[in-house]
Coordinates of C-alpha atoms and ligand atoms in Angstrom, one line a residue:
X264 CA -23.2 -9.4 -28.1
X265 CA -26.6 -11.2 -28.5
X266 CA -27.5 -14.6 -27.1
X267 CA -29.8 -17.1 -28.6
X268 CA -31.6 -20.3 -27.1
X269 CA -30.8 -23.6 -28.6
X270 CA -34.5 -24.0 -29.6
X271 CA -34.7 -21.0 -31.9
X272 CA -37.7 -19.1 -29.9
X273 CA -37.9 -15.2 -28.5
X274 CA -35.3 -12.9 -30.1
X275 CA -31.9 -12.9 -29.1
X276 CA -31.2 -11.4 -26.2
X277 CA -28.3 -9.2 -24.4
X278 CA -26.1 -10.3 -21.6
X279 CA -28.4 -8.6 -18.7
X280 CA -31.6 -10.5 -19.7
X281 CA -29.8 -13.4 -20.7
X282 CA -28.3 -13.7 -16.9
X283 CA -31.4 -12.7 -15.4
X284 CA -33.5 -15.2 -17.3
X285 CA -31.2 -18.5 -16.6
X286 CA -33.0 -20.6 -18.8
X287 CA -35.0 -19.3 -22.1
X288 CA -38.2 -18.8 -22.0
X289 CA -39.1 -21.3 -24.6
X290 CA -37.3 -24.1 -21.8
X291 CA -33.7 -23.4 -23.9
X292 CA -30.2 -23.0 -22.9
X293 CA -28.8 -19.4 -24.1
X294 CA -25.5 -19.4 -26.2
X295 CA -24.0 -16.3 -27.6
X296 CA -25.3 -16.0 -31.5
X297 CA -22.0 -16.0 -32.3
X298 CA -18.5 -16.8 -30.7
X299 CA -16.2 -14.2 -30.7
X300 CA -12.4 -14.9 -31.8
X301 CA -9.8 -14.9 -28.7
X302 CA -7.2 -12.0 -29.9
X303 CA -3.3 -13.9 -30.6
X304 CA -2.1 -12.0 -27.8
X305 CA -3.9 -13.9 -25.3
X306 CA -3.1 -17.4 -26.5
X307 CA 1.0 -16.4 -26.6
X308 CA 1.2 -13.9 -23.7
X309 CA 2.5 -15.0 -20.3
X310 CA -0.4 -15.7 -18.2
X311 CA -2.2 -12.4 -17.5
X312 CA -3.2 -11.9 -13.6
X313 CA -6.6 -13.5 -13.6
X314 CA -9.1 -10.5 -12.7
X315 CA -7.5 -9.0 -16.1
X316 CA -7.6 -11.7 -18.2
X317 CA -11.0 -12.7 -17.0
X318 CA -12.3 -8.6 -17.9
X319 CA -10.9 -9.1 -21.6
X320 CA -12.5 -12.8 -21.7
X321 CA -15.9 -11.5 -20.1
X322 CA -15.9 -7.9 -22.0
X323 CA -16.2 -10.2 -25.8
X324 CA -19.5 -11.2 -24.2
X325 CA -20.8 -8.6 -21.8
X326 CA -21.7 -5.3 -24.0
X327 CA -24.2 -4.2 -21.2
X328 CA -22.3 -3.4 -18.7
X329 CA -19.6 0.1 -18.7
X330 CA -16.3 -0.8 -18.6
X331 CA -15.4 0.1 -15.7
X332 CA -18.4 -1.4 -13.5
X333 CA -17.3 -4.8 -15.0
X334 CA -13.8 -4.6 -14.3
X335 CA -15.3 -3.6 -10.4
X336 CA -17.7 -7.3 -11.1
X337 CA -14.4 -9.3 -11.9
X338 CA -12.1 -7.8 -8.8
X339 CA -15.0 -8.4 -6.3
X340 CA -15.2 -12.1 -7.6
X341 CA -12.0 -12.9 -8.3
X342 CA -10.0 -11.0 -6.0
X343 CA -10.0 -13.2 -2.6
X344 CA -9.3 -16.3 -3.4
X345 CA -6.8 -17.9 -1.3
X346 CA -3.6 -18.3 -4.4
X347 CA -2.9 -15.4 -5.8
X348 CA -2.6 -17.1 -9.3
X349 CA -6.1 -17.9 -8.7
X350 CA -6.3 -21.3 -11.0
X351 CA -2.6 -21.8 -10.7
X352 CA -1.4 -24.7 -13.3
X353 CA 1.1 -27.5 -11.3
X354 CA 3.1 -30.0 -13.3
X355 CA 3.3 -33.5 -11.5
X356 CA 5.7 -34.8 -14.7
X357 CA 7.0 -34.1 -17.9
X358 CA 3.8 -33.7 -19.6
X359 CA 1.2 -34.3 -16.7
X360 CA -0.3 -31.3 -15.5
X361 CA -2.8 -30.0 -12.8
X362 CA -4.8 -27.1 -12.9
X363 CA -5.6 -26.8 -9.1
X364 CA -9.5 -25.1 -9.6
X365 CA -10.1 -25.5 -5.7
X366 CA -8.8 -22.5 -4.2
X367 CA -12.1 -19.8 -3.7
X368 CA -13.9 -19.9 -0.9
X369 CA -15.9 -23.5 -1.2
X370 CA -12.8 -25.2 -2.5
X371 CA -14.4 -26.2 -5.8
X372 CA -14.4 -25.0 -9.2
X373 CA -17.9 -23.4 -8.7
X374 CA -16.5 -20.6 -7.3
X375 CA -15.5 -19.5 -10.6
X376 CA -18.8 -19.4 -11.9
X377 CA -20.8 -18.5 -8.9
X378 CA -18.4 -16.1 -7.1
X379 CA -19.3 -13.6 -10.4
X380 CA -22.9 -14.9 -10.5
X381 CA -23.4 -13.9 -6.8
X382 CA -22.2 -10.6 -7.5
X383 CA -24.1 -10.0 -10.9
X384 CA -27.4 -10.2 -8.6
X385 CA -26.0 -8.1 -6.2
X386 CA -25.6 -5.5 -9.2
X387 CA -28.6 -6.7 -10.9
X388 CA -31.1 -5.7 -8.0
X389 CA -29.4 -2.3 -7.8
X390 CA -29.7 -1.2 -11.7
X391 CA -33.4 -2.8 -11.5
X392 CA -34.7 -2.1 -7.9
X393 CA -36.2 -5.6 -7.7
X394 CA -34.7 -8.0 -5.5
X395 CA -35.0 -11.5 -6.3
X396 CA -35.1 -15.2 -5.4
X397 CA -33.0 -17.6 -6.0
X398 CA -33.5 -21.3 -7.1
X399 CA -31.1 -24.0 -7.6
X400 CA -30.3 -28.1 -7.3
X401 CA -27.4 -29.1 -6.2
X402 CA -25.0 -32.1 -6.2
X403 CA -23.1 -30.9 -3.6
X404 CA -20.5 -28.1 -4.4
X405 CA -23.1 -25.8 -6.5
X406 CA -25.2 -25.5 -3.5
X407 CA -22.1 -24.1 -1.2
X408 CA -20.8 -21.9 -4.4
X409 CA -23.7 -20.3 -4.7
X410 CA -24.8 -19.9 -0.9
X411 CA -21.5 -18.2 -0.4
X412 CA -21.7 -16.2 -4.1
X413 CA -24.7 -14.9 -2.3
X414 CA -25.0 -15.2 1.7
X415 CA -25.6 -11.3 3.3
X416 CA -26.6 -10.0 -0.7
X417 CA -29.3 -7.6 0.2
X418 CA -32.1 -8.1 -1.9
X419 CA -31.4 -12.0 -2.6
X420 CA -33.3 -14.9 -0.9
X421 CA -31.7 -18.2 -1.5
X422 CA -33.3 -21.7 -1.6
X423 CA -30.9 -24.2 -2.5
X424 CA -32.2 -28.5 -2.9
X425 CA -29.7 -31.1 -2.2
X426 CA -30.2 -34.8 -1.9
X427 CA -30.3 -36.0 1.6
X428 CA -27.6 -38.4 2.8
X429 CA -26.2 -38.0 -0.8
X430 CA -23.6 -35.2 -0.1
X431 CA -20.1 -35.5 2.0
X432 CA -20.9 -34.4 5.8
X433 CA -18.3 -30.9 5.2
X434 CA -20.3 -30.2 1.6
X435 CA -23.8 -29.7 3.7
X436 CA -21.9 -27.9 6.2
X437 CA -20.5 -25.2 3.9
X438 CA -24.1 -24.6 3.2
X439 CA -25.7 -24.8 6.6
X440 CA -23.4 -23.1 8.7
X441 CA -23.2 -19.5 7.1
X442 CA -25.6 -18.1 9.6
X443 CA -26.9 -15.7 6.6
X444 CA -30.8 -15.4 7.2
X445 CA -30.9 -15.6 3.4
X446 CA -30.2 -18.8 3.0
X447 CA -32.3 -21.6 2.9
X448 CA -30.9 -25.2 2.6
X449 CA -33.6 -27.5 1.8
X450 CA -32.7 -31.6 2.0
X451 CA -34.5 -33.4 -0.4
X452 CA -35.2 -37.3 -0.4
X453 CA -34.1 -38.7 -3.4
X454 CA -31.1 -38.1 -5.8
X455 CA -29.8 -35.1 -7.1
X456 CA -32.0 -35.5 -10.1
X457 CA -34.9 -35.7 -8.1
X458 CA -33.9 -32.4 -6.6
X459 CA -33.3 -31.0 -10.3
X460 CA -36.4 -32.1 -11.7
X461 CA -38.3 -30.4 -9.0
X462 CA -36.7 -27.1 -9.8
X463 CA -36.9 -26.9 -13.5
X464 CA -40.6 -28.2 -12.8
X465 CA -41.2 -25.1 -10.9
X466 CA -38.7 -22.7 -13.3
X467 CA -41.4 -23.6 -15.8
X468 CA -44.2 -22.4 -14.1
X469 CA -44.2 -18.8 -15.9
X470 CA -46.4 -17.5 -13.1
X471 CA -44.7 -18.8 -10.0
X472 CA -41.6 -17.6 -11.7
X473 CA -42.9 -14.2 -12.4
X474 CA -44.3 -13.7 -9.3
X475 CA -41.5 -14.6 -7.4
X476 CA -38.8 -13.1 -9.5
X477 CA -37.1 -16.6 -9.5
X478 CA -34.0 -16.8 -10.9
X479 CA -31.8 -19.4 -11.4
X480 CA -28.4 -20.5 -10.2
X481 CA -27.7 -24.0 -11.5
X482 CA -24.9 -25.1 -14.5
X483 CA -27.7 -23.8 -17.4
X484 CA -27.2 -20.2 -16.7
X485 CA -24.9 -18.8 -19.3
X486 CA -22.5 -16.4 -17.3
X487 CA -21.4 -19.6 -15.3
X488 CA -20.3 -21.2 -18.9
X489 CA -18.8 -17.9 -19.8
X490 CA -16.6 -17.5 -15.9
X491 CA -15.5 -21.3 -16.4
X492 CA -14.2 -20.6 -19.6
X493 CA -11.4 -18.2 -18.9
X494 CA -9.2 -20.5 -16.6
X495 CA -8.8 -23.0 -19.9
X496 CA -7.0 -19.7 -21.4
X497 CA -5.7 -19.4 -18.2
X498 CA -3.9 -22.9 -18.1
X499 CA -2.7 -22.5 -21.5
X500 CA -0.7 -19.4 -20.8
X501 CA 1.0 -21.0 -18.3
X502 CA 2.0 -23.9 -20.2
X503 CA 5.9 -23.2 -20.8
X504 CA 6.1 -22.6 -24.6
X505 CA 7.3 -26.3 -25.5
X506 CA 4.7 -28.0 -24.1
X507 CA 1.7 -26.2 -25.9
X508 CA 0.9 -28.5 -29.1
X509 CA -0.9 -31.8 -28.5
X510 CA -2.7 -30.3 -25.6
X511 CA -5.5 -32.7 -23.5
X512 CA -7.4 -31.5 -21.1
X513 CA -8.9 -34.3 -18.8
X514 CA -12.2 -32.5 -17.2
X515 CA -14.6 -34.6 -14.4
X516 CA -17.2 -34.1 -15.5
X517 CA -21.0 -34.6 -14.6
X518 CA -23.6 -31.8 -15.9
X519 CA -21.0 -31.4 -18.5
X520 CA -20.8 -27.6 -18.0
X521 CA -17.5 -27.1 -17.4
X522 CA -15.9 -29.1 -20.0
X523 CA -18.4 -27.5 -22.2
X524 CA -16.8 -23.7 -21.3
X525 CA -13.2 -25.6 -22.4
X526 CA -15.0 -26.9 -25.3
X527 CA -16.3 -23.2 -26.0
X528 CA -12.7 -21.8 -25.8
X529 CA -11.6 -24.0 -28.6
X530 CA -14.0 -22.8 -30.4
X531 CA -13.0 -19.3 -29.8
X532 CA -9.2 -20.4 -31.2
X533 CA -7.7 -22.0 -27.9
X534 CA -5.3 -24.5 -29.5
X535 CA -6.7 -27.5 -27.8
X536 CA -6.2 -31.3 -29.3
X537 CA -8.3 -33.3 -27.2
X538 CA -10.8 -32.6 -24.6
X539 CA -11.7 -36.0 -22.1
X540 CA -14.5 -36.3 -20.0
X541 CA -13.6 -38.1 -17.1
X542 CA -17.1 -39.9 -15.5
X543 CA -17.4 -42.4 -12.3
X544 CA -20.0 -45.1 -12.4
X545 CA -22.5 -43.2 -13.7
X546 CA -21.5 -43.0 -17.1
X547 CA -23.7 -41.7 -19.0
X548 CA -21.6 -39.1 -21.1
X549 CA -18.5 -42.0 -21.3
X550 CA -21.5 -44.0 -23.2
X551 CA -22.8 -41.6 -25.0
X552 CA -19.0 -40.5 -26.2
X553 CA -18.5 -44.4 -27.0
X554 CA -21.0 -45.3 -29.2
X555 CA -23.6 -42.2 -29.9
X556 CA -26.4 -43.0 -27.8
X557 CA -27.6 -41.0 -25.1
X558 CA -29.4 -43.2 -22.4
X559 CA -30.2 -42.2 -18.9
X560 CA -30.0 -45.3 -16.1
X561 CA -30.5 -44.8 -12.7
X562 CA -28.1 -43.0 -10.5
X563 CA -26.2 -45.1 -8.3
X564 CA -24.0 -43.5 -5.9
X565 CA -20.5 -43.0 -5.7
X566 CA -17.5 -41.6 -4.1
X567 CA -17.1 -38.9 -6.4
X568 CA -20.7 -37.5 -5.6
X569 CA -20.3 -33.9 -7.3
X570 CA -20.7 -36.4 -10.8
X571 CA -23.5 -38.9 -9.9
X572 CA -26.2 -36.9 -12.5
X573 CA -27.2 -39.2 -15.5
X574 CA -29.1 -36.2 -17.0
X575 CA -26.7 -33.6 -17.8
X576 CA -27.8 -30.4 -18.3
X577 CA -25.3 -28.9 -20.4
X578 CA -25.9 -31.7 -22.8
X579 CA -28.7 -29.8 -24.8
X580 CA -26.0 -27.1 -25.6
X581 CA -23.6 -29.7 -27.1
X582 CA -26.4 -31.2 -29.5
X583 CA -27.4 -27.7 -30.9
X584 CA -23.6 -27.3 -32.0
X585 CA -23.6 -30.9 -33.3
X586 CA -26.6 -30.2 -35.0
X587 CA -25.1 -26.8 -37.2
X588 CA -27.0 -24.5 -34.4
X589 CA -30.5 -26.0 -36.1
X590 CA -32.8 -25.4 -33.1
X591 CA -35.4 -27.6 -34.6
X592 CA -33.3 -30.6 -34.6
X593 CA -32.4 -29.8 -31.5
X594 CA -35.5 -29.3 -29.9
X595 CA -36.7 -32.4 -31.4
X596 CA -34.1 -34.5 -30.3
X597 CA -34.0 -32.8 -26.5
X598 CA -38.3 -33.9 -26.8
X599 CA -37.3 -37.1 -27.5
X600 CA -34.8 -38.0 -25.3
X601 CA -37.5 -36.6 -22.5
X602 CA -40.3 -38.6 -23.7
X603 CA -38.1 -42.0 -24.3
X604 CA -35.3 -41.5 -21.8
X605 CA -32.9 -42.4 -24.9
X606 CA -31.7 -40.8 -28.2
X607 CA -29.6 -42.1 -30.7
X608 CA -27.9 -39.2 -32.6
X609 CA -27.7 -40.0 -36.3
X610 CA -24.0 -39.3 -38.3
X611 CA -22.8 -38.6 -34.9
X612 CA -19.1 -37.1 -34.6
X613 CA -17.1 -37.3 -31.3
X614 CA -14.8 -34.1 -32.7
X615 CA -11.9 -34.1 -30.4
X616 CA -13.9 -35.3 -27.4
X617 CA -12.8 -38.8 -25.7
X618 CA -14.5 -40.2 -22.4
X619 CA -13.3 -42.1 -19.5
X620 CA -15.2 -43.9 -16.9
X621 CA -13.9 -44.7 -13.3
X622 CA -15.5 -47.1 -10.7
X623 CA -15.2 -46.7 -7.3
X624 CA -12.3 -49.0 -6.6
X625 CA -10.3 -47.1 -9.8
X626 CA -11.1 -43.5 -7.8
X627 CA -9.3 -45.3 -4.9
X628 CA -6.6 -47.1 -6.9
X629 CA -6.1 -43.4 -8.8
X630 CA -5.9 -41.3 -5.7
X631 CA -3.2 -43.9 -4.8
X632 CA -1.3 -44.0 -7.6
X633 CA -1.2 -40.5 -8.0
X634 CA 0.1 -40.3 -4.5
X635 CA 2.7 -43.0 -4.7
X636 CA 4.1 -41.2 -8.2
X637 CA 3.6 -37.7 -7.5
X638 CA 3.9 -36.9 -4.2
X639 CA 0.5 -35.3 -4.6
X640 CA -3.0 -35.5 -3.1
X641 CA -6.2 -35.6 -5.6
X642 CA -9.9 -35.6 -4.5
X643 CA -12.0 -38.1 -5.6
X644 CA -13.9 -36.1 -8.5
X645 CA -10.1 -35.0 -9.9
X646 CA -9.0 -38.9 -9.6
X647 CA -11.1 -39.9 -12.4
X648 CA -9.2 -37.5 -14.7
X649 CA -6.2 -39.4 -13.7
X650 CA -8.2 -42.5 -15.2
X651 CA -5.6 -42.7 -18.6
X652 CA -2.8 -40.3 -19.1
X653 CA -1.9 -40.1 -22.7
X654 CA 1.8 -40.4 -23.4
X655 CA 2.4 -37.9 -26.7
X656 CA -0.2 -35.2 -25.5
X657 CA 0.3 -32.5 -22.6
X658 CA -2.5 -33.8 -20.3
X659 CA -4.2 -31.1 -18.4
X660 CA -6.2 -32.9 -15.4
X661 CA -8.6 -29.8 -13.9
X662 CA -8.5 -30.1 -10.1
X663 CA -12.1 -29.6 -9.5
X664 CA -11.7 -29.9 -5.7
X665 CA -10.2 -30.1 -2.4
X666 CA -9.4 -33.1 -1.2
X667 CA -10.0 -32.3 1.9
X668 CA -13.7 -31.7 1.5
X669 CA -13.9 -35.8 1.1
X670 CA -11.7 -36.6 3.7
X671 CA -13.2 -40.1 4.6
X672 CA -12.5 -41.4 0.7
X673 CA -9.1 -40.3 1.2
X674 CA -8.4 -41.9 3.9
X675 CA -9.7 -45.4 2.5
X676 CA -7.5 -44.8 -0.3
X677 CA -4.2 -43.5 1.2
X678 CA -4.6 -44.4 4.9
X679 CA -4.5 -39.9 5.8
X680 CA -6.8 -37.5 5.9
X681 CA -6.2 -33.9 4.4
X682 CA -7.4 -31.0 6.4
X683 CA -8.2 -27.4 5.8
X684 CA -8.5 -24.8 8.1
X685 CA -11.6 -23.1 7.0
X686 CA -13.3 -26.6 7.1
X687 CA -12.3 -27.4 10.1
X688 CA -13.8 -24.5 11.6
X689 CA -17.0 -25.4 10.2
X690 CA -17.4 -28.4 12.3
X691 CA -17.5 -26.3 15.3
X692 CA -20.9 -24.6 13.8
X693 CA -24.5 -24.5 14.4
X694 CA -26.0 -26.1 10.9
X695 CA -30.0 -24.7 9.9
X696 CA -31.6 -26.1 7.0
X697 CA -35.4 -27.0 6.6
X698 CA -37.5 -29.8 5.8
X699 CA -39.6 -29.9 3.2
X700 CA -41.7 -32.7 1.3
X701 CA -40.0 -33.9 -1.9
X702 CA -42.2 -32.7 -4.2
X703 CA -42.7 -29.6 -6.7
X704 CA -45.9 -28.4 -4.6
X705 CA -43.9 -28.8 -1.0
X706 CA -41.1 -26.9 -2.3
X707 CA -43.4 -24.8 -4.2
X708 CA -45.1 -23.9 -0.9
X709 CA -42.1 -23.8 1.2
X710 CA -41.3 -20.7 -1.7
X711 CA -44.5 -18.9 -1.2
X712 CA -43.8 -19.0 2.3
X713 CA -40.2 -18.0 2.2
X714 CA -39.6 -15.8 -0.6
X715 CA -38.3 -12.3 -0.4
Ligands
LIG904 C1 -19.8 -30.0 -10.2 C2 -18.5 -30.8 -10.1 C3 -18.1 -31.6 -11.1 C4 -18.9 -31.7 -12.4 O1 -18.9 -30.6 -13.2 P1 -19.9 -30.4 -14.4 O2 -19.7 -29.0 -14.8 O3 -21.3 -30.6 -13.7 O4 -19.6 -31.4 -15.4 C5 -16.9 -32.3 -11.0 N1 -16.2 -32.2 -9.8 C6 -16.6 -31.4 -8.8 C7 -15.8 -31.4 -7.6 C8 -17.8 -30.7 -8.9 O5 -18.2 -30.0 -7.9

C-alpha cells in the first residue's frame, strides 16, 4: 500500500516513510492512494478481540512491516488497557448507544492512536538506528497520549506545547508527573492554535527538521487516522444484529481527525447512514457543515477544552475527497483559506455528514440529562454528542473521555464528582515542565538545546 499527499507532490510513499514523515513534504496530509475494501466477514462477525481485529484492519495498510512484528506492534498497544473489550460499546436505550473510548492509560481516545504511534518509534529507531525527536501541540489529551505512547522509549525525546491555563488541572498532570527525563512539557501563552501554529512553523523548516530528526505526533499523522479507524468496525460488530441499519455515529469532534477515520471506514464498506459532528462553541465545522463556508473566528474557551481548535487539521483531508482526490484544487483552496482566513466551497455536498453545536450551558444541561435518564455519567467533550439523538437511527455517541478527568464541570452540572484511581494518584506527584517564550524561535531554541 502506497500513500499520497492531498497536494499531489513527491511520489507516493509506503507506510514506514509515510509515519516517519507525519506531514508531506510538499506541507500535505498523506492518505492511502487507494482505500482498501473491508472483507464481509468483518462487518457480520461477532466482534473480534481488538488486538486481532485491529492486525487485519492495520495489515490492508501496513505492507512494510512482517507479519508477525506487526501483530507484536498491535499487542504491545492494545494489550493493557484497563477493559478487556478495549472500546467496549454500552447501550443506554433502545437505540442509544455509547462507545466508551476512555479506557487506555490517559483515559481518552488518543490512546488509540498514540499508544501504537509510541510504539512504531520505538520500532522505528531500532530498524533505522536513528533516534528521534518528537514534536507536537496539544489541546489537552494529545499531549498526555503521546507522553505516555512514549515516556522511557530509548531513543525518543519529547517536546509537547500546550496552552497555559487552557487545559483541566488533571490533563497537565498526566503530562508533568511521568518522571520520564524524556519528556518535556512546554506551557505556552496563548490558545491551542497558537501552540499549533508554532509547530507546523518549525515542521516546515526542512533544515531544523532534518537536523533534528523531528517527527511529528499531532492528529495529521496518518497511522493515528488509520488506529482510530478500527474501533468504528469495532462498534459495529457489537451492534446486536437488529440494530445495524440506520446507523449514526455522533463523534466530538474538534481537529476533525477522528470522525474522519469513521468517515474513512465508510468508505472502506462500513454500513454507516450518518456521521454527526458534535462541536461546542467554537463551531467552526457545525458552520461549515450548515451552510459550506469554512471561516475561522477566534477561539473562545469552553468546558469541553479538548474541542476549542477553529482550525482543524484534518479538514484539508476532507476537501481533497470532496474535491475527487484533485490535489490542485485542493491545494488551492487550503492557500486560500490560509491567506483569507475563509473559503467558500463551490457545489458543496454534506454526503451523510450533519453537525451539532453545544454551548456551555447545553454541555451542562446534557451531562444532566443524560444522568437523570440513564443512570450514566458523560464528560463534557462526550456531552455534546448527546446534543440531538435521532429517533429512527441507531445513535452511536463515541465516549471520547473520562469524566473524571474534568471533574470540576461535572460537578456544576450534576452536584458529584467522578474519581479515578490512577488520577487521583497523580495529585500526589511532583509536576516538571519548562518555560519557554511563545514564539517559533523560543521554542525553536529551547529544541536546539534539548533535543536528543
Ligand atoms: C481530541 C479530543 C476530541 C476531538 O477529536 P478530534 O479528532 O480532534 O476531532 C474530542 N474529545 C476529546 C476528549 C478529545 O481529547
Amino acid at each position: 500500500m502506497k500513500f499520497v499527499s492531498t497536494r499531489g507532490g513527491g511520489d507516493p510513499v509506503g507506510f514506514f516513510e509515510a509515519f516517519a514523515n507525519g506531514l508531506a513534504p510538499d506541507g500535505g496530509l498523506y492518505l492511502p492512494q487507494n482505500l482498501p475494501l473491508l472483507s464481509s466477514d468483518l462487518i457480520i462477525d461477532d466482534a473480534l478481540p481488538y488486538p486481532a481485529l485491529a492486525w487485519d484492519f492495520l495489515s490492508l495498510f501496513d505492507t512494510d512491516h512482517d507479519a508477525d512484528d506487526l501483530i507484536s506492534l498491535v499487542d504491545r498497544s492494545y494489550g493493557s488497557f484497563s477493559d478487556t473489550m478495549n472500546a467496549p460499546l454500552t447501550q443506554l436505550a433502545h437505540n442509544i448507544f455509547v462507545l466508551e473510548l476512555f479506557h487506555g492509560p490517559t483515559l481518552a481516545f488518543k490512546d488509540f492512536g498514540l499508544q501504537l504511534v509510541g510504539n512504531l518509534f520505538e520500532d522505528q529507531i531500532e530498524r533505522t538506528g536513528k533516534s528521534i525527536n518528537v514534536l507536537g501541540a496539544t489541546s489537552g489529551d494529545t499531549g498526555s497520549a503521546a507522553i505516555h505512547g512514549l515516556a522511557n522509549k530509548k531513543g525518543v525525546h519529547c517536546f509537547i506545547l500546550y496552552p497555559k491555563g487552557r487545559i483541566s488541572a488533571l490533563q497537565e498532570r498526566q503530562m508533568t508527573c511521568t518522571g520520564a527525563k524524556n519528556i518535556f512539557p512546554i506551557p505556552i501563552e496563548g490558545t491551542f492554535d497558537d501552540a499549533q501554529t508554532i509547530v507546523k512553523e518549525l515542521m516546515s523548516d526542512l533544515a531544523l527538521k532534518n537536523k533534528l530528526r523531528l517527527s511529528a505526533v499531532n492528529s495529521i499523522n496518518i497511522v493515528r487516522v488509520l488506529a482510530q479507524a478500527i474501533y468504528y468496525v469495532h462498534a459495529f460488530m457489537q451492534l446486536p444484529p437488529d440494530d445495524r441499519d440506520n446507523v449514526r455515529f455522533v463523534v466530538p469532534t474538534g481537529n476533525f481527525g477522528n470522525i474522519f477515520a469513521g468517515w474513512m471506514a465508510h468508505q472502506m464498506g462500513l454500513p454507516v447512514d450518518q456521521f454527526t459532528v458534535a462541536t461546542n462553541q467554537n463551531d467552526i465545522l457545525h458552520r461549515f457543515f450548515t451552510n459550506g463556508a469554512y471561516k475561522a473566528a477566534s477561539v473562545k474557551p469552553s468546558h469541553a477544552p479538548s474541542m476549542d481548535i477553529q482550525v482543524a487539521s484534518n479538514f484539508e483531508r476532507f476537501l481533497y475527497y470532496h474535491n475527487e482526490k484533485d490535489p490542485r484544487t485542493t491545494t488551492k483552496m487550503i492557500k486560500k483559506f490560509q491567506k483569507d482566513g475563509a473559503l467558500k466551497i463551490p457545489k458543496f455536498n454534506r454526503g451523510n455528514f450533519s453537525s451539532t453545536a453545544s454551548s456551555n450551558e447545553d454541555i451542562l444541561a446534557n451531562i444532566r440529562k443524560v444522568k437523570e435518564d440513564y443512570d450514566y455519567i458523560v464528560d463534557p467533550h462526550t456531552a455534546c454528542g448527546f446534543q440531538e439523538i435521532v429517533p429512527d437511527k441507531t445513535n452511536i455517541i463515541l465516549a471520547t473521555a473520562h469524566p473524571a478527568k474534568f471533574p470540576e464541570v461535572i460537578k456544576r452540572a450534576i452536584g458529584e464528582t467522578p474519581t479515578d484511581d490512577s488520577l487521583e494518584a497523580l495529585r500526589k506527584k511532583r509536576q516538571k515542565r519548562y518555560a519557554v517564550e511563545a514564539s517559533a524561535d523560543g521554542v525553536r531554541e529551547f529544541l536546539e538545546k534539548h533535543a536528543g
